Coordinates of C-alpha atoms in Angstrom, one line a residue:
X1 CA -4.2 97.7 -89.7
X2 CA -1.3 100.1 -90.2
X3 CA -3.0 102.7 -87.8
X4 CA -3.5 100.0 -85.2
X5 CA 0.1 98.9 -85.5
X6 CA 1.3 102.5 -85.2
X7 CA -0.9 103.0 -82.2
X8 CA 0.4 99.9 -80.5
X9 CA 3.9 101.0 -81.2
X10 CA 3.2 104.4 -79.6
X11 CA 1.7 102.6 -76.6
X12 CA 4.7 100.4 -76.2
X13 CA 7.1 103.4 -76.6
X14 CA 5.1 105.3 -74.0
X15 CA 5.0 102.3 -71.6
X16 CA 8.8 101.9 -72.1
X17 CA 9.3 105.6 -71.3
X18 CA 7.2 105.3 -68.2
X19 CA 9.1 102.2 -67.1
X20 CA 12.4 103.9 -67.8
X21 CA 11.3 107.0 -65.9
X22 CA 10.3 104.8 -62.9
X23 CA 13.6 102.9 -63.1
X24 CA 15.6 106.2 -63.2
X25 CA 13.5 107.5 -60.3
X26 CA 14.1 104.4 -58.3
X27 CA 17.8 104.5 -59.1
X28 CA 18.0 108.1 -58.0
X29 CA 16.0 107.4 -54.9
X30 CA 18.2 104.4 -54.2
X31 CA 21.3 106.4 -54.9
X32 CA 20.1 109.1 -52.4
X33 CA 19.5 106.4 -49.8
X34 CA 22.9 104.9 -50.5
X35 CA 24.6 108.3 -50.2
X36 CA 22.7 109.1 -47.0
X37 CA 23.6 105.7 -45.6
X38 CA 27.3 106.1 -46.4
X39 CA 27.3 109.5 -44.8
X40 CA 25.6 108.2 -41.7
X41 CA 28.2 105.4 -41.4
X42 CA 31.1 107.9 -41.9
X43 CA 29.7 110.1 -39.1
X44 CA 29.3 107.1 -36.8
X45 CA 32.9 106.1 -37.4
X46 CA 34.1 109.6 -36.8
X47 CA 32.0 109.9 -33.6
X48 CA 33.5 106.7 -32.3
X49 CA 37.0 107.8 -33.2
X50 CA 36.6 111.1 -31.3
X51 CA 35.0 109.3 -28.4
X52 CA 38.1 107.2 -28.2
X53 CA 40.3 110.2 -28.2
X54 CA 38.5 111.4 -25.0
X55 CA 39.7 108.5 -23.0
X56 CA 42.6 108.1 -20.6
X57 CA 43.8 105.0 -22.3
X58 CA 44.1 106.8 -25.7
X59 CA 45.9 109.8 -24.2
X60 CA 48.3 107.5 -22.4
X61 CA 49.0 105.5 -25.6
X62 CA 49.4 108.7 -27.7
X63 CA 51.8 110.2 -25.1
X64 CA 53.9 107.0 -25.1
X65 CA 54.1 106.9 -28.9
X66 CA 55.1 110.5 -29.1
X67 CA 57.8 110.2 -26.5
X68 CA 59.2 107.1 -28.0
X69 CA 59.4 108.6 -31.5
X70 CA 60.8 111.9 -30.3
X71 CA 63.5 110.2 -28.2
X72 CA 64.7 108.3 -31.2
X73 CA 64.9 111.4 -33.4
X74 CA 67.9 113.7 -33.8
X75 CA 65.7 116.7 -32.8
X76 CA 68.1 119.5 -33.5
X77 CA 67.2 122.9 -35.1
X78 CA 68.6 121.6 -38.4
X79 CA 66.4 118.6 -38.2
X80 CA 63.5 119.3 -35.8
X81 CA 61.2 116.5 -34.7
X82 CA 57.5 117.2 -35.7
X83 CA 54.3 115.2 -35.2
X84 CA 50.9 116.0 -36.6
X85 CA 48.2 116.4 -34.0
X86 CA 49.7 113.8 -31.7
X87 CA 46.9 113.7 -29.1
X88 CA 44.0 113.9 -31.6
X89 CA 42.7 117.1 -30.1
X90 CA 43.5 119.7 -32.8
X91 CA 43.4 118.5 -36.4
X92 CA 45.8 121.0 -38.1
X93 CA 48.2 121.5 -35.2
X94 CA 51.9 120.5 -35.4
X95 CA 53.9 119.3 -32.4
X96 CA 57.6 120.5 -32.6
X97 CA 60.6 119.5 -30.6
X98 CA 64.3 120.3 -30.8
X99 CA 67.2 121.4 -28.7
X100 CA 69.8 124.1 -29.0
X101 CA 73.1 125.0 -27.3
X102 CA 71.9 128.5 -26.4
X103 CA 68.8 129.5 -24.5
X104 CA 66.3 131.2 -26.8
X105 CA 62.6 131.8 -27.4
X106 CA 61.0 130.6 -30.6
X107 CA 58.6 132.5 -32.8
X108 CA 57.1 131.1 -36.0
X109 CA 55.3 132.2 -39.1
X110 CA 53.0 130.0 -41.1
X111 CA 52.8 130.8 -44.8
X112 CA 50.5 129.2 -47.4
X113 CA 49.9 130.4 -50.9
X114 CA 46.7 132.4 -51.1
X115 CA 46.3 133.1 -47.4
X116 CA 47.6 135.7 -45.0
X117 CA 50.6 134.7 -42.9
X118 CA 50.0 133.7 -39.3
X119 CA 52.7 134.5 -36.7
X120 CA 53.1 133.8 -33.0
X121 CA 55.7 133.4 -30.3
X122 CA 55.4 129.8 -29.1
X123 CA 54.8 129.0 -25.4
X124 CA 57.5 126.6 -24.5
X125 CA 57.3 126.5 -20.7
X126 CA 60.2 128.9 -20.1
X127 CA 60.8 132.3 -21.7
X128 CA 64.2 131.2 -22.9
X129 CA 65.3 127.5 -23.0
X130 CA 67.7 125.1 -24.7
X131 CA 64.9 122.5 -25.0
X132 CA 62.1 123.7 -27.3
X133 CA 58.7 121.8 -27.2
X134 CA 55.6 123.5 -28.4
X135 CA 52.6 123.3 -30.6
X136 CA 52.4 125.2 -33.9
X137 CA 48.9 126.5 -34.7
X138 CA 47.7 127.9 -38.0
X139 CA 48.5 125.4 -40.7
X140 CA 46.1 125.6 -43.7
X141 CA 44.5 122.2 -44.2
X142 CA 45.2 120.3 -47.4
X143 CA 47.8 122.8 -48.4
X144 CA 51.6 123.0 -48.4
X145 CA 52.6 125.2 -45.5
X146 CA 56.0 126.8 -45.1
X147 CA 56.9 127.4 -41.4
X148 CA 59.7 129.7 -40.5
X149 CA 61.2 129.5 -37.0
X150 CA 63.1 132.4 -35.6
X151 CA 65.2 132.0 -32.4
X152 CA 66.1 135.0 -30.3
X153 CA 68.2 135.3 -27.1
X154 CA 67.3 137.3 -24.0
X155 CA 68.7 140.5 -25.6
X156 CA 66.3 140.2 -28.5
X157 CA 69.1 139.3 -31.0
X158 CA 68.2 136.7 -33.6
X159 CA 70.6 133.8 -33.3
X160 CA 69.1 131.4 -35.8
X161 CA 66.3 130.7 -38.2
X162 CA 65.0 127.5 -39.7
X163 CA 62.4 126.8 -42.4
X164 CA 60.4 123.6 -42.9
X165 CA 57.4 122.7 -45.1
X166 CA 54.5 120.6 -44.0
X167 CA 51.3 119.5 -45.8
X168 CA 48.3 120.6 -43.7
X169 CA 46.1 117.8 -42.5
X170 CA 42.7 117.1 -44.0
X171 CA 39.9 118.5 -41.9
X172 CA 37.5 116.2 -40.0
X173 CA 34.6 118.6 -40.5
X174 CA 33.2 120.7 -43.4
X175 CA 33.8 124.2 -42.0
X176 CA 35.1 127.0 -44.1
X177 CA 38.8 127.5 -44.2
X178 CA 38.2 131.2 -44.7
X179 CA 35.0 133.0 -43.5
X180 CA 33.3 135.7 -45.5
X181 CA 34.1 139.2 -44.3
X182 CA 31.4 141.7 -45.1
X183 CA 33.5 144.2 -43.1
X184 CA 37.2 143.7 -43.1
X185 CA 39.1 144.5 -39.9
X186 CA 40.1 148.1 -39.3
X187 CA 43.6 148.9 -38.0
X188 CA 42.2 149.5 -34.5
X189 CA 40.4 146.1 -34.5
X190 CA 43.5 144.3 -35.8
X191 CA 45.7 145.9 -33.2
X192 CA 43.3 145.1 -30.4
X193 CA 42.8 141.5 -31.4
X194 CA 46.5 140.8 -32.0
X195 CA 47.4 137.2 -32.8
X196 CA 44.7 135.9 -30.5
X197 CA 42.0 133.7 -32.0
X198 CA 38.2 133.6 -32.1
X199 CA 36.9 130.4 -30.6
X200 CA 33.7 129.4 -32.3
X201 CA 31.8 127.6 -29.5
X202 CA 28.9 125.5 -30.6
X203 CA 28.2 125.7 -34.4
X204 CA 25.8 122.9 -33.5
X205 CA 25.2 120.1 -36.0
X206 CA 23.6 116.7 -36.3
X207 CA 27.0 115.2 -37.2
X208 CA 30.4 115.5 -35.5
X209 CA 30.8 118.6 -33.3
X210 CA 33.8 120.9 -33.1
X211 CA 35.3 124.0 -31.6
X212 CA 37.0 126.1 -34.2
X213 CA 39.8 128.8 -34.0
X214 CA 39.8 131.6 -36.5
X215 CA 42.2 134.5 -36.7
X216 CA 41.5 138.2 -37.3
X217 CA 41.5 137.6 -41.1
X218 CA 38.8 135.0 -40.7
X219 CA 41.2 132.1 -41.5
X220 CA 40.8 128.8 -39.8
X221 CA 43.7 128.1 -37.4
X222 CA 42.5 125.2 -35.4
X223 CA 39.8 122.4 -35.4
X224 CA 39.2 120.9 -32.0
X225 CA 36.7 117.9 -32.1
X226 CA 34.5 117.4 -29.1
X227 CA 32.5 114.3 -28.3
X228 CA 29.0 115.9 -28.8
X229 CA 27.0 118.9 -27.8
X230 CA 29.5 121.8 -27.5
X231 CA 32.1 123.7 -25.5
X232 CA 30.7 126.8 -23.9
X233 CA 33.8 128.7 -22.9
X234 CA 37.5 128.1 -22.2
X235 CA 38.9 128.3 -18.6
X236 CA 42.6 128.5 -17.8
X237 CA 43.8 127.3 -14.4
X238 CA 47.1 127.9 -12.5
X239 CA 48.5 124.5 -13.5
X240 CA 48.6 125.4 -17.2
X241 CA 45.5 123.5 -18.2
X242 CA 42.7 124.7 -20.4
X243 CA 39.4 123.4 -19.3
X244 CA 36.3 123.0 -21.5
X245 CA 33.2 120.8 -21.9
X246 CA 33.5 118.0 -24.4
X247 CA 29.9 116.7 -24.1
X248 CA 27.0 117.1 -21.7
X249 CA 28.9 114.7 -19.4
X250 CA 32.5 115.5 -19.7
X251 CA 34.9 118.3 -18.5
X252 CA 38.5 118.0 -19.8
X253 CA 41.7 119.7 -18.9
X254 CA 44.1 120.0 -21.9
X255 CA 47.8 121.0 -21.7
X256 CA 49.5 123.4 -24.1
X257 CA 50.6 120.5 -26.3
X258 CA 47.1 119.2 -26.8
X259 CA 47.2 116.3 -24.3
X260 CA 44.1 115.7 -22.2
X261 CA 45.6 115.4 -18.7
X262 CA 42.2 115.4 -16.9
X263 CA 39.0 113.8 -18.2
X264 CA 36.1 114.0 -15.8
X265 CA 32.7 112.2 -16.3
X266 CA 29.8 113.8 -14.3
X267 CA 28.2 110.4 -13.8
X268 CA 24.5 109.4 -14.1
X269 CA 22.8 112.2 -12.1
X270 CA 23.8 115.5 -13.8
X271 CA 24.4 116.9 -17.2
X272 CA 25.9 120.3 -17.8
X273 CA 24.5 123.0 -19.9
X274 CA 25.4 126.5 -21.2
X275 CA 28.1 127.7 -18.8
X276 CA 30.7 127.1 -16.1
X277 CA 33.4 129.0 -14.3
X278 CA 36.5 128.2 -12.2
X279 CA 36.4 129.1 -8.5
X280 CA 39.3 130.3 -6.4
X281 CA 40.3 126.7 -5.7
X282 CA 40.5 125.8 -9.4
X283 CA 37.3 123.7 -9.2
X284 CA 34.5 124.1 -11.8
X285 CA 31.1 125.6 -10.8
X286 CA 28.6 124.7 -13.6
X287 CA 25.0 125.1 -14.6
X288 CA 23.4 121.7 -14.7
X289 CA 20.2 119.6 -15.0
X290 CA 19.4 116.9 -12.5
X291 CA 18.2 113.9 -14.5
X292 CA 16.8 112.1 -11.5
X293 CA 14.0 114.6 -10.8
X294 CA 10.5 113.2 -11.0
X295 CA 9.0 116.5 -12.1
X296 CA 11.4 116.7 -15.1
X297 CA 12.5 120.2 -14.3
X298 CA 15.6 121.1 -16.3
X299 CA 18.4 123.7 -16.4
X300 CA 17.7 124.9 -12.9
X301 CA 20.7 123.5 -10.9
X302 CA 24.3 124.5 -10.0
X303 CA 26.9 121.9 -9.3
X304 CA 30.6 121.9 -8.3
X305 CA 33.1 119.6 -10.0
X306 CA 36.3 118.9 -8.1
X307 CA 39.0 119.1 -10.8
X308 CA 41.4 117.0 -8.7
X309 CA 39.1 114.1 -7.6
X310 CA 36.3 114.4 -10.1
X311 CA 33.7 114.5 -7.3
X312 CA 30.4 116.2 -8.3
X313 CA 28.5 118.1 -5.6
X314 CA 25.1 119.8 -5.9
X315 CA 25.3 123.4 -4.8
X316 CA 21.9 124.9 -5.6
X317 CA 18.4 123.6 -6.6
X318 CA 16.6 126.8 -7.8
X319 CA 13.3 125.0 -7.4
X320 CA 14.0 125.3 -3.6
X321 CA 15.1 128.9 -3.9
X322 CA 12.0 130.0 -6.0
X323 CA 9.3 127.4 -5.2
X324 CA 6.3 129.6 -5.6
X325 CA 7.5 131.1 -8.9
X326 CA 8.3 127.6 -10.2
X327 CA 4.8 126.4 -9.3
X328 CA 3.2 129.3 -11.1
X329 CA 4.7 128.3 -14.5
X330 CA 3.3 126.0 -17.1
X331 CA 4.9 122.5 -17.1
X332 CA 6.4 122.8 -20.6
X333 CA 9.7 123.3 -22.4
X334 CA 12.5 121.3 -23.8
X335 CA 16.1 120.4 -22.8
X336 CA 18.2 121.3 -25.8
X337 CA 21.2 119.6 -24.2
X338 CA 19.3 116.3 -24.4
X339 CA 17.2 116.4 -27.7
X340 CA 15.7 113.0 -27.0
X341 CA 14.2 114.1 -23.7
X342 CA 10.4 114.7 -23.5
X343 CA 8.0 116.3 -21.0
X344 CA 10.7 118.7 -19.7
X345 CA 9.9 121.6 -17.4
X346 CA 12.2 124.5 -18.4
X347 CA 10.8 127.0 -16.0
X348 CA 13.9 129.3 -15.5
X349 CA 16.6 128.3 -18.0
X350 CA 19.9 129.6 -16.8
X351 CA 22.4 130.3 -19.5
X352 CA 25.3 132.1 -17.8
X353 CA 27.1 131.9 -14.5
X354 CA 29.8 134.4 -13.3
X355 CA 31.7 134.0 -10.1
X356 CA 32.5 137.1 -8.1
X357 CA 35.5 137.6 -5.9
X358 CA 33.4 137.6 -2.7
X359 CA 32.1 134.0 -3.3
X360 CA 28.8 135.2 -4.8
X361 CA 27.6 134.5 -8.4
X362 CA 25.6 136.2 -11.1
X363 CA 23.3 134.1 -13.2
X364 CA 21.3 134.9 -16.3
X365 CA 17.8 133.4 -16.4
X366 CA 16.5 133.4 -20.0
X367 CA 13.0 132.2 -19.3
X368 CA 12.3 135.1 -16.8
X369 CA 14.6 137.7 -18.6
X370 CA 16.2 138.3 -15.1
X371 CA 19.7 138.6 -13.8
X372 CA 20.0 137.1 -10.4
X373 CA 22.8 137.5 -7.8
X374 CA 23.3 134.6 -5.3
X375 CA 25.4 135.1 -2.2
X376 CA 27.7 132.3 -1.0
X377 CA 27.0 130.1 -4.1
X378 CA 29.2 127.3 -2.8
X379 CA 27.7 127.4 0.7
X380 CA 31.0 128.1 2.5
X381 CA 29.3 130.2 5.2
X382 CA 25.8 128.7 5.2
X383 CA 23.1 128.3 2.5
X384 CA 23.2 130.2 -0.8
X385 CA 20.7 133.0 -0.7
X386 CA 19.3 135.6 -3.2
X387 CA 21.0 139.0 -2.9
X388 CA 19.2 140.9 -5.7
X389 CA 17.6 140.6 -9.1
X390 CA 17.6 142.9 -12.2
X391 CA 14.9 142.9 -14.8
X392 CA 11.2 143.5 -15.2
X393 CA 9.6 142.9 -11.7
X394 CA 6.1 142.2 -13.1
X395 CA 7.4 138.9 -14.5
X396 CA 7.5 137.8 -10.9
X397 CA 4.0 139.1 -9.9
X398 CA 2.2 137.0 -7.3
X399 CA 5.5 135.8 -5.8
X400 CA 7.4 136.9 -2.7
X401 CA 10.5 138.0 -4.7
X402 CA 9.5 141.4 -6.0
X403 CA 11.2 143.2 -3.1
X404 CA 14.5 141.7 -4.2
X405 CA 14.7 143.8 -7.4
X406 CA 17.2 146.6 -7.7
X407 CA 15.7 150.0 -8.7
X408 CA 16.2 151.1 -12.3
X409 CA 17.9 154.5 -12.5
X410 CA 17.0 156.1 -15.8
X411 CA 14.5 155.6 -18.7
X412 CA 15.5 152.5 -20.6
X413 CA 13.9 149.1 -21.3
X414 CA 15.0 146.0 -19.6
X415 CA 16.4 142.9 -21.2
X416 CA 14.6 140.1 -23.0
X417 CA 16.1 136.7 -22.8
X418 CA 19.6 138.0 -22.3
X419 CA 22.7 135.8 -22.8
X420 CA 26.4 135.9 -21.9
X421 CA 26.3 138.3 -19.0
X422 CA 29.7 139.3 -17.8
X423 CA 30.8 140.8 -14.5
X424 CA 33.4 143.6 -14.8
X425 CA 35.2 145.1 -11.9
X426 CA 36.7 148.6 -12.2
X427 CA 39.1 149.8 -9.5
X428 CA 38.2 153.4 -10.3
X429 CA 34.6 152.8 -9.0
X430 CA 33.6 153.1 -5.3
X431 CA 33.1 150.0 -3.2
X432 CA 29.9 148.2 -4.1
X433 CA 29.9 149.4 -7.7
X434 CA 30.7 147.3 -10.8
X435 CA 29.6 146.7 -14.4
X436 CA 27.6 144.0 -16.0
X437 CA 27.5 143.7 -19.8
X438 CA 25.6 141.2 -22.0
X439 CA 24.1 140.3 -25.3
X440 CA 20.5 141.4 -24.9
X441 CA 18.5 139.3 -27.3
X442 CA 15.7 141.8 -26.8
X443 CA 13.2 138.9 -27.3
X444 CA 10.1 138.7 -25.2
X445 CA 8.9 135.1 -24.9
X446 CA 8.7 132.3 -22.4
X447 CA 7.2 128.9 -23.2
X448 CA 6.3 128.4 -19.5
X449 CA 4.6 131.8 -19.2
X450 CA 2.3 131.9 -22.3
X451 CA -0.1 134.5 -20.8
X452 CA 2.6 137.1 -19.8
X453 CA 2.5 140.3 -21.9
X454 CA 6.2 140.8 -22.8
X455 CA 5.5 144.2 -24.5
X456 CA 5.5 145.5 -20.9
X457 CA 9.3 145.8 -21.5
X458 CA 10.0 149.0 -23.4
X459 CA 11.2 148.4 -27.0
X460 CA 11.2 144.6 -26.8
X461 CA 10.6 142.4 -29.9
X462 CA 8.3 139.3 -29.9
X463 CA 9.5 138.1 -33.3
X464 CA 10.4 134.5 -33.4
X465 CA 12.6 134.7 -36.5
X466 CA 16.1 136.1 -36.5
X467 CA 15.3 137.4 -40.1
X468 CA 12.7 139.9 -38.8
X469 CA 13.8 143.1 -40.4
X470 CA 12.1 145.3 -37.7
X471 CA 13.9 143.7 -34.8
X472 CA 17.4 144.2 -33.3
X473 CA 19.3 142.8 -30.4
X474 CA 21.7 145.0 -28.3
X475 CA 25.0 145.0 -26.6
X476 CA 24.0 146.3 -23.2
X477 CA 26.1 147.5 -20.2
X478 CA 24.8 148.3 -16.7
X479 CA 26.5 150.1 -13.8
X480 CA 25.3 148.3 -10.6
X481 CA 25.4 150.1 -7.3
X482 CA 24.8 147.6 -4.5
X483 CA 24.9 150.2 -1.7
X484 CA 22.3 152.4 -3.4
X485 CA 20.3 149.4 -4.7
X486 CA 20.3 150.7 -8.2
X487 CA 21.3 149.8 -11.8
X488 CA 21.9 152.2 -14.7
X489 CA 22.4 151.6 -18.4
X490 CA 25.7 153.2 -19.3
X491 CA 26.1 151.8 -22.9
X492 CA 23.9 150.3 -25.5
X493 CA 24.0 149.8 -29.3
X494 CA 22.0 147.7 -31.8
X495 CA 23.4 144.5 -33.3
X496 CA 21.8 142.0 -35.7
X497 CA 18.8 140.2 -34.2
X498 CA 19.0 136.8 -32.5
X499 CA 16.0 135.7 -30.4
X500 CA 18.0 133.0 -28.8
X501 CA 21.7 132.2 -27.9
X502 CA 24.6 134.6 -28.8
X503 CA 27.3 136.3 -26.8
X504 CA 29.2 139.5 -26.2
X505 CA 32.7 140.3 -24.9
X506 CA 34.7 143.4 -24.2
X507 CA 38.1 142.8 -25.7
X508 CA 39.5 146.2 -24.7
X509 CA 38.1 149.4 -23.2
X510 CA 36.9 150.4 -26.7
X511 CA 36.5 147.2 -28.7
X512 CA 33.7 144.7 -28.3
X513 CA 33.0 141.3 -29.9
X514 CA 29.4 140.4 -30.5
X515 CA 28.1 137.0 -31.8
X516 CA 24.6 137.0 -33.3
X517 CA 24.2 133.3 -33.1
X518 CA 21.1 132.6 -35.1
X519 CA 22.4 134.5 -38.1
X520 CA 25.8 132.9 -38.0
X521 CA 27.5 136.4 -37.9
X522 CA 29.9 137.9 -35.4
X523 CA 31.3 141.4 -35.4
X524 CA 33.8 143.7 -33.7
X525 CA 32.3 147.1 -32.7
X526 CA 33.7 150.2 -31.1
X527 CA 31.9 151.7 -28.1
X528 CA 29.5 153.7 -30.3
X529 CA 28.4 150.5 -32.2
X530 CA 30.4 151.1 -35.3
X531 CA 31.5 147.9 -37.0
X532 CA 35.3 147.4 -37.0
X533 CA 35.1 143.9 -38.5
X534 CA 32.5 141.4 -39.4
X535 CA 32.5 137.7 -40.2
X536 CA 29.8 135.2 -41.4
X537 CA 29.9 131.4 -40.9
X538 CA 27.8 128.7 -42.5
X539 CA 25.5 127.3 -39.9
X540 CA 25.6 123.6 -39.1
X541 CA 21.9 123.4 -38.2
X542 CA 20.5 126.5 -36.5
X543 CA 23.0 128.7 -34.7
X544 CA 26.5 129.4 -33.3
X545 CA 26.1 129.4 -29.5
X546 CA 29.0 131.7 -28.6
X547 CA 32.1 133.3 -30.0
X548 CA 34.8 134.5 -27.6
X549 CA 38.2 135.9 -28.3
X550 CA 41.2 134.4 -26.4
X551 CA 44.8 135.6 -26.6
X552 CA 46.0 132.2 -25.4
X553 CA 49.0 133.8 -23.7
X554 CA 50.8 131.4 -21.5
X555 CA 49.1 128.5 -23.2
X556 CA 49.7 128.3 -27.0
X557 CA 51.5 131.6 -27.2
X558 CA 54.1 133.3 -25.1

């Protein structure tokens, strides 16, 4: 009987343990669900808050509140009026206003314990003024910041200083306040970059999306929330506005104080993707997808957005420019600017547009690994037409376009899925010559061309993973001679591998910025490919689309 009782007790204990384990597991599972649900609701609220910021009504209300509060304040140098992020467009920014008897400029230094100082001369409309209105960038979030203002007259003499303290705002996102720096900036890189900022364009996530500003030390100096998707580059017009995309549907023009003065919705027909440029009239020419197409073709359109009226006009349907090539491709692909879309036909996939002074445009077609020049892109003198193409001609076998390829001059491999091509004029070159540089992903693949042998291109990789240790991407630069009908590689060096996305930028004649997007790493290189600085950023989901450096002169900084 005793053994039976003992056995029954053991069974009861074991059953209780199992029950407890199940209960704990259910609690943990329930807790995980609760935490996920809380996070989802938080993201939804933040998304709604930011969507409201990108409305005319909100901007008008914010402007009225700011003006009313400022006009009631003393607003002298001894007691300057400040307002944190008044227009909701830059989390850690600080609006400053005060008047002085003598006309001066204003420079400022932001100091926070444990971080390098950040200094700039504020853009205040006029070089020297008695009314000082500007935005301070660079405050460290969640930290006490000491801001020192220095006022100088037109002779350069310091006439006054003022110091204030301000607690940096809490970030809306979860980005690093300071990036890891495997290679710290050299003196040459620091000098070339100055007090300009890296704009992180598209650290895509499933939550709230942002554009970030980081300084040369890898310290966060601005957090700009966007509605969704990403901003692809910043454009500065003659009216003092900075234009960028805030969603697949919205272009906005922001003034130097952070106010959205223009908010343009593209309407129901088009969504933008990947790139845009300002034309000579200050209108935006953008890559786009036409949502009304019955064949579901994507990322093969160019549109113009009138920045005064908001009118949207179709400029080019590349299905009409290249009908036989399009018909030769497999009906497959995705539209990453609309993740919910299905059955998309991504047959050419443009990722960059550059407008040239003569009204033509250069476009980068990732799916064909081809650079294409289009004459009269806006149709001012007739219909847009293909001028030339650069790349591997055999990609276009069986079509009527092979005669349009420039002749390669030299022994080098062509690009594979190149991104961020940039036109560069050089007054020392003869007429008809110029440079094109780019991030060459060096990746041979096209979803709509499954049978093409990409190893035809010399040195190309077919590795799908950015972690492939045997693959590299390149910074590449061509000299194009339109009169001779040739292109020549004049510069190339290896950079970390990224099969998709990424960017490159010549900052000076000898300093180059390269973003390897799928690895979340960007670096500054000299012309021989030697690293002068390198930064790593935690990825939101899969990649950082682009990183460009802007000096912001005439906008944030004088």
